[in-house]
Short mmCIF file of C-alpha atoms and ligand atoms in Angstrom, two decimals:
data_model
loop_
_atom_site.label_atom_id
_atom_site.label_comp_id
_atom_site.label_asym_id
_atom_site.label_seq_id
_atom_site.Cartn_x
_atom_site.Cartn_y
_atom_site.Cartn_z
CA UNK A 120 107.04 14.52 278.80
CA UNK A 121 111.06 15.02 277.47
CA UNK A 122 110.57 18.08 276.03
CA UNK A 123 113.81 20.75 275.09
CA UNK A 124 114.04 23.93 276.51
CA UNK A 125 115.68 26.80 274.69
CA UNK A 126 118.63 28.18 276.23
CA UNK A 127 119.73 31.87 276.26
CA UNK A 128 123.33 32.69 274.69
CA UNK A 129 124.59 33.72 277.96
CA UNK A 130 123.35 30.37 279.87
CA UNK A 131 126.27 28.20 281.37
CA UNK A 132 125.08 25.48 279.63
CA UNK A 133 124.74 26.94 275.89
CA UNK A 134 128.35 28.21 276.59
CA UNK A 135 130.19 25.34 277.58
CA UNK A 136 127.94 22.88 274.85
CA UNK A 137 128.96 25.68 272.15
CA UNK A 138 132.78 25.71 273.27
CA UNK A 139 133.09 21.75 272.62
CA UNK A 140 130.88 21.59 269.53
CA UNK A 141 133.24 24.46 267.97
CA UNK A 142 136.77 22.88 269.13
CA UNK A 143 135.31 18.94 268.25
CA UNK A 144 134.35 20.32 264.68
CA UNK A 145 138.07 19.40 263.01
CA UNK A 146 136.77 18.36 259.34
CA UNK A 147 138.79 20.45 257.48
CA UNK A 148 136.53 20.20 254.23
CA UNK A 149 132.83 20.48 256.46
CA UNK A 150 131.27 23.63 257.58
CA UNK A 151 128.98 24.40 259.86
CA UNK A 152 126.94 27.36 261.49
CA UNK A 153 125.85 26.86 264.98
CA UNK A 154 122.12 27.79 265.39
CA UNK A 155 120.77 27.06 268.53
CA UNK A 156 121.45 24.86 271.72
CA UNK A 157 118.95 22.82 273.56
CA UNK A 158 118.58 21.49 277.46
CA UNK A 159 116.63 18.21 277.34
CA UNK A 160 114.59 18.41 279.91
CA UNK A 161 114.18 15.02 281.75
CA UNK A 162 110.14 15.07 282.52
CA UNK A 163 108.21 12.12 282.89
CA UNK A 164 108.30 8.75 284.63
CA UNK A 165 110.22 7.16 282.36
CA UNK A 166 112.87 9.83 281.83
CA UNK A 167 113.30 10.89 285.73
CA UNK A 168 113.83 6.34 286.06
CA UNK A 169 116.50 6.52 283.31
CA UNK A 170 118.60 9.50 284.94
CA UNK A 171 118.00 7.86 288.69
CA UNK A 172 119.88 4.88 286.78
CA UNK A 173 122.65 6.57 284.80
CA UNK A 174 123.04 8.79 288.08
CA UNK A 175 123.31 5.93 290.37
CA UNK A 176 125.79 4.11 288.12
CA UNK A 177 127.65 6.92 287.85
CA UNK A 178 128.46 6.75 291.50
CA UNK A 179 129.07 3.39 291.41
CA UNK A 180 132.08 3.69 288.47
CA UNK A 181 133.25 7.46 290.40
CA UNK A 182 133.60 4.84 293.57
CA UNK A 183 136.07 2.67 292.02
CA UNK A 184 137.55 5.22 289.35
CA UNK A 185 137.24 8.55 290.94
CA UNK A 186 136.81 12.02 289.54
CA UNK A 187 136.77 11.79 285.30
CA UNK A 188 134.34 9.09 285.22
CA UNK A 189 132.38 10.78 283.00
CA UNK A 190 132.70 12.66 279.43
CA UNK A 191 130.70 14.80 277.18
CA UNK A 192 129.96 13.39 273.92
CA UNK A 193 128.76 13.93 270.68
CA UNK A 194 126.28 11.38 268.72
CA UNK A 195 124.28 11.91 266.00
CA UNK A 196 121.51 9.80 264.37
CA UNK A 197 118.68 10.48 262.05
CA UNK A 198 115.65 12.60 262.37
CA UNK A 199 112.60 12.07 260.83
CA UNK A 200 110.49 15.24 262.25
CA UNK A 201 111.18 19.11 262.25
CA UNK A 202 112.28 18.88 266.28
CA UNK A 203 114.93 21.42 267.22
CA UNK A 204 114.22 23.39 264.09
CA UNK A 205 113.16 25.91 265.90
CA UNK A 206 110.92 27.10 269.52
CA UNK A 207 108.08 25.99 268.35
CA UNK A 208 108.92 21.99 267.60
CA UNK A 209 110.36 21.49 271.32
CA UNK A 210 108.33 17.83 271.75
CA UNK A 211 109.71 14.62 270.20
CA UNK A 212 107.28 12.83 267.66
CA UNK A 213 105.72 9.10 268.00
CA UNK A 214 107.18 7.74 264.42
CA UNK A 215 109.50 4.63 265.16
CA UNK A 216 111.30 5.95 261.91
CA UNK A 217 112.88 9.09 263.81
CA UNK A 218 115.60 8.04 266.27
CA UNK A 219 116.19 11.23 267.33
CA UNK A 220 113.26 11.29 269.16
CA UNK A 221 113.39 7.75 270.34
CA UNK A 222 116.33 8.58 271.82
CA UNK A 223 114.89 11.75 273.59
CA UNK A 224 112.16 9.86 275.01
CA UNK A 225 113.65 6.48 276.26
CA UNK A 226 117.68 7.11 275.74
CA UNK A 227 119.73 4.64 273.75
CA UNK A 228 118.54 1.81 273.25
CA UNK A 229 121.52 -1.91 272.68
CA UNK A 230 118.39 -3.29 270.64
CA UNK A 231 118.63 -1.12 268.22
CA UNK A 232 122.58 -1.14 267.35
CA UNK A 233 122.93 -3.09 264.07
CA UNK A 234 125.72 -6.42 264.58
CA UNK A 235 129.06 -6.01 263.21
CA UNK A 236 130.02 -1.91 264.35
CA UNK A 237 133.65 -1.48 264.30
CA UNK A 238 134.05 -1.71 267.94
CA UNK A 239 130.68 -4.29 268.82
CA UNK A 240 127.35 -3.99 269.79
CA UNK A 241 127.81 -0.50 271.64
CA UNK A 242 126.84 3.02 272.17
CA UNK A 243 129.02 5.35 269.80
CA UNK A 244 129.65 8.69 270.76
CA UNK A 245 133.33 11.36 270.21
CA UNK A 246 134.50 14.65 271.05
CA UNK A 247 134.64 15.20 267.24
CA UNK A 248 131.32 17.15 266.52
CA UNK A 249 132.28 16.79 262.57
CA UNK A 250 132.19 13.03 262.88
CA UNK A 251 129.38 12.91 264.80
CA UNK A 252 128.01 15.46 261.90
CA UNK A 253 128.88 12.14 259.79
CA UNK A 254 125.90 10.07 261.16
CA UNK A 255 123.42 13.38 261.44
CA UNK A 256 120.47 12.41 258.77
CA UNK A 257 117.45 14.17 258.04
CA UNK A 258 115.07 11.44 257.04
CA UNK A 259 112.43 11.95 254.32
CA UNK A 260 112.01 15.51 255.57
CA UNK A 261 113.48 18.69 254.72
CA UNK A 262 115.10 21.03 256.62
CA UNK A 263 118.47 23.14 256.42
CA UNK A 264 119.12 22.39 259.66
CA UNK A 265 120.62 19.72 261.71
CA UNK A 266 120.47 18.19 265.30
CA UNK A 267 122.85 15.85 267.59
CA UNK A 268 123.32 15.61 270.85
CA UNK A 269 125.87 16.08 273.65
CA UNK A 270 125.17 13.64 276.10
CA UNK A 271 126.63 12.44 279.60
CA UNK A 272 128.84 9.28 279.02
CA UNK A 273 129.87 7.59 282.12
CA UNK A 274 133.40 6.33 280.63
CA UNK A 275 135.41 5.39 283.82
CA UNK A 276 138.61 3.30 282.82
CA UNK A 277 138.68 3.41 279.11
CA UNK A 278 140.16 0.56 277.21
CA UNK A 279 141.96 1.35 274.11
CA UNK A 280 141.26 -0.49 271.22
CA UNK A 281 144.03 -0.82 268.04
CA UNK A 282 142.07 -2.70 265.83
CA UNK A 283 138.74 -3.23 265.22
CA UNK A 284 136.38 -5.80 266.97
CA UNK A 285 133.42 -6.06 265.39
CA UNK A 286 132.47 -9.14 267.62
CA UNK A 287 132.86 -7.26 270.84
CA UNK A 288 129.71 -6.42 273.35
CA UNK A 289 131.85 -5.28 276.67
CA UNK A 290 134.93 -3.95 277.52
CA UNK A 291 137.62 -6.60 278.93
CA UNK A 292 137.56 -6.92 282.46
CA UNK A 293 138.42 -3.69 284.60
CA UNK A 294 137.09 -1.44 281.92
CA UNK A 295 134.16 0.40 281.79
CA UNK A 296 133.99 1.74 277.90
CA UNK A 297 136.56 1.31 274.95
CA UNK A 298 138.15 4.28 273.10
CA UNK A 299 138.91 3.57 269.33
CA UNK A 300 142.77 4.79 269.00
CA UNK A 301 143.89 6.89 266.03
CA UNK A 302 146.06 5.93 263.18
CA UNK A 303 148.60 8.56 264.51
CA UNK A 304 147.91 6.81 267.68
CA UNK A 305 148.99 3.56 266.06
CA UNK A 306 145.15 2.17 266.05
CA UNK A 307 142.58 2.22 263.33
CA UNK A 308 140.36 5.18 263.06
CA UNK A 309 140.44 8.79 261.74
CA UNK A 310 139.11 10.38 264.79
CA UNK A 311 138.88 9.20 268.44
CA UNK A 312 135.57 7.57 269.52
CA UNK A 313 134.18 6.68 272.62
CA UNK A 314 131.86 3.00 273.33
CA UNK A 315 129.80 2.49 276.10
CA UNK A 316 127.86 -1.63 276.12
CA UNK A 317 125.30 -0.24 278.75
CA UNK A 318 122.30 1.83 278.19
CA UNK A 319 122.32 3.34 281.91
CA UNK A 320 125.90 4.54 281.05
CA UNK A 321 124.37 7.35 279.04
CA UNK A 322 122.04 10.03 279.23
CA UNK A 323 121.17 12.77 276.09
CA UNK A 324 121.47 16.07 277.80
CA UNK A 325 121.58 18.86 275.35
CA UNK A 326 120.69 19.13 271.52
CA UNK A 327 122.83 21.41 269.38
CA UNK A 328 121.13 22.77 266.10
CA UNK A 329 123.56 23.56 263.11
CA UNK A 330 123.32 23.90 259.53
CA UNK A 331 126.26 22.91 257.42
CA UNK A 332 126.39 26.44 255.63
CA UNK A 333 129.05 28.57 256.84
CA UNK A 334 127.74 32.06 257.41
ZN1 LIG B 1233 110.99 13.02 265.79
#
């Protein structure tokens, strides 16, 4: 089954997760205090069919697009059970109400993305940890601390977007995701954001654990 698996401060993967959570947190009135950083591991039928298909679509966009098809990403979403708290809560729970571990187990999934987002009926994800941070819930249950995830985003040729479209479920032809500009950008949001309209196009990889004390 998905399960995480701790990683050591040291590990490649803790570092480089750590060193984009730290630069994307740019809320200048939010703190945070990083905790701990999780590998999803992908185990199980249904996980290993979900990263053969955001793998093999991967190639196909890197075919037409090249290197930089893909991005790391931040989401968050709420969590209704004590996973990622700490080593011992490494399995996601079966309650529909925590889509944390929905997530975990069967990636994102279009059905559940309510109608009229900013940008359509997409996948949202950003570099910006903080505003990720604003979408992090912890859902009749108590803890101080906090999960999202960094996952793989296959992004290929990004199509900017000004204004919002709330209407939208694809990117215009010859894209491959839509990127919501900023206002100093001369578009509409606060911080950049990334959409993706397919659920092969990404894949959860790593959990990061915060709380939003500064220590
Ligand atoms: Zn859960």
């Amino acid at each position: 089954m998905v399960h995480l698996m701790p990683l050591g401060t040291n590990d490649p993967v803790y570092l480089e997760a750590k060193k984009r959570f730290v630069a994307g947190w740019q809320h200048p009135d939010k703190t945070y205090h990083l905790e701990a950083i999780y590998y999803i591991v992908q185990d199980g039928a249904e996980a290993q069919a979900h990263l053969a298909r955001n793998r093999a679509y991967l190639q196909a966009v890197k075919a037409r697009v090249g290197d930089g098809a893909e991005q790391y990403l931040f989401h968050g979403t709420r969590r209704a059970c004590h996973i990622g708290d700490d080593n011992n809560n490494l399995y996601p729970c079966n309650n529909p109400d925590c889509f944390f571990c929905s997530i975990m187990k069967c990636s994102f999934s279009l059905a559940h993305v309510g109608a009229h987002e900013m940008f359509g009926k997409g996948i949202y994800t950003s570099s910006v940890s903080s505003k990720a941070d604003g979408y992090v819930w912890n859902w009749h249950m108590h803890s101080h601390k906090h999960t999202m995830f960094l996952s793989n985003v296959v992004t290929g040729r990004v199509e900017p977007l000004l204004v919002p479209q709330p209407n939208r479920t694809a990117p215009d032809a010859g894209f491959d995701s839509t990127e919501g500009v900023t206002k100093p950008q001369g578009g509409s949001v606060e911080y950049p954001e990334t959409i993706v309209y397919r659920e092969d196009a990404i894949l959860p990889s790593v959990v990061v654990v915060y709380t939003r004390q500064h220590k």
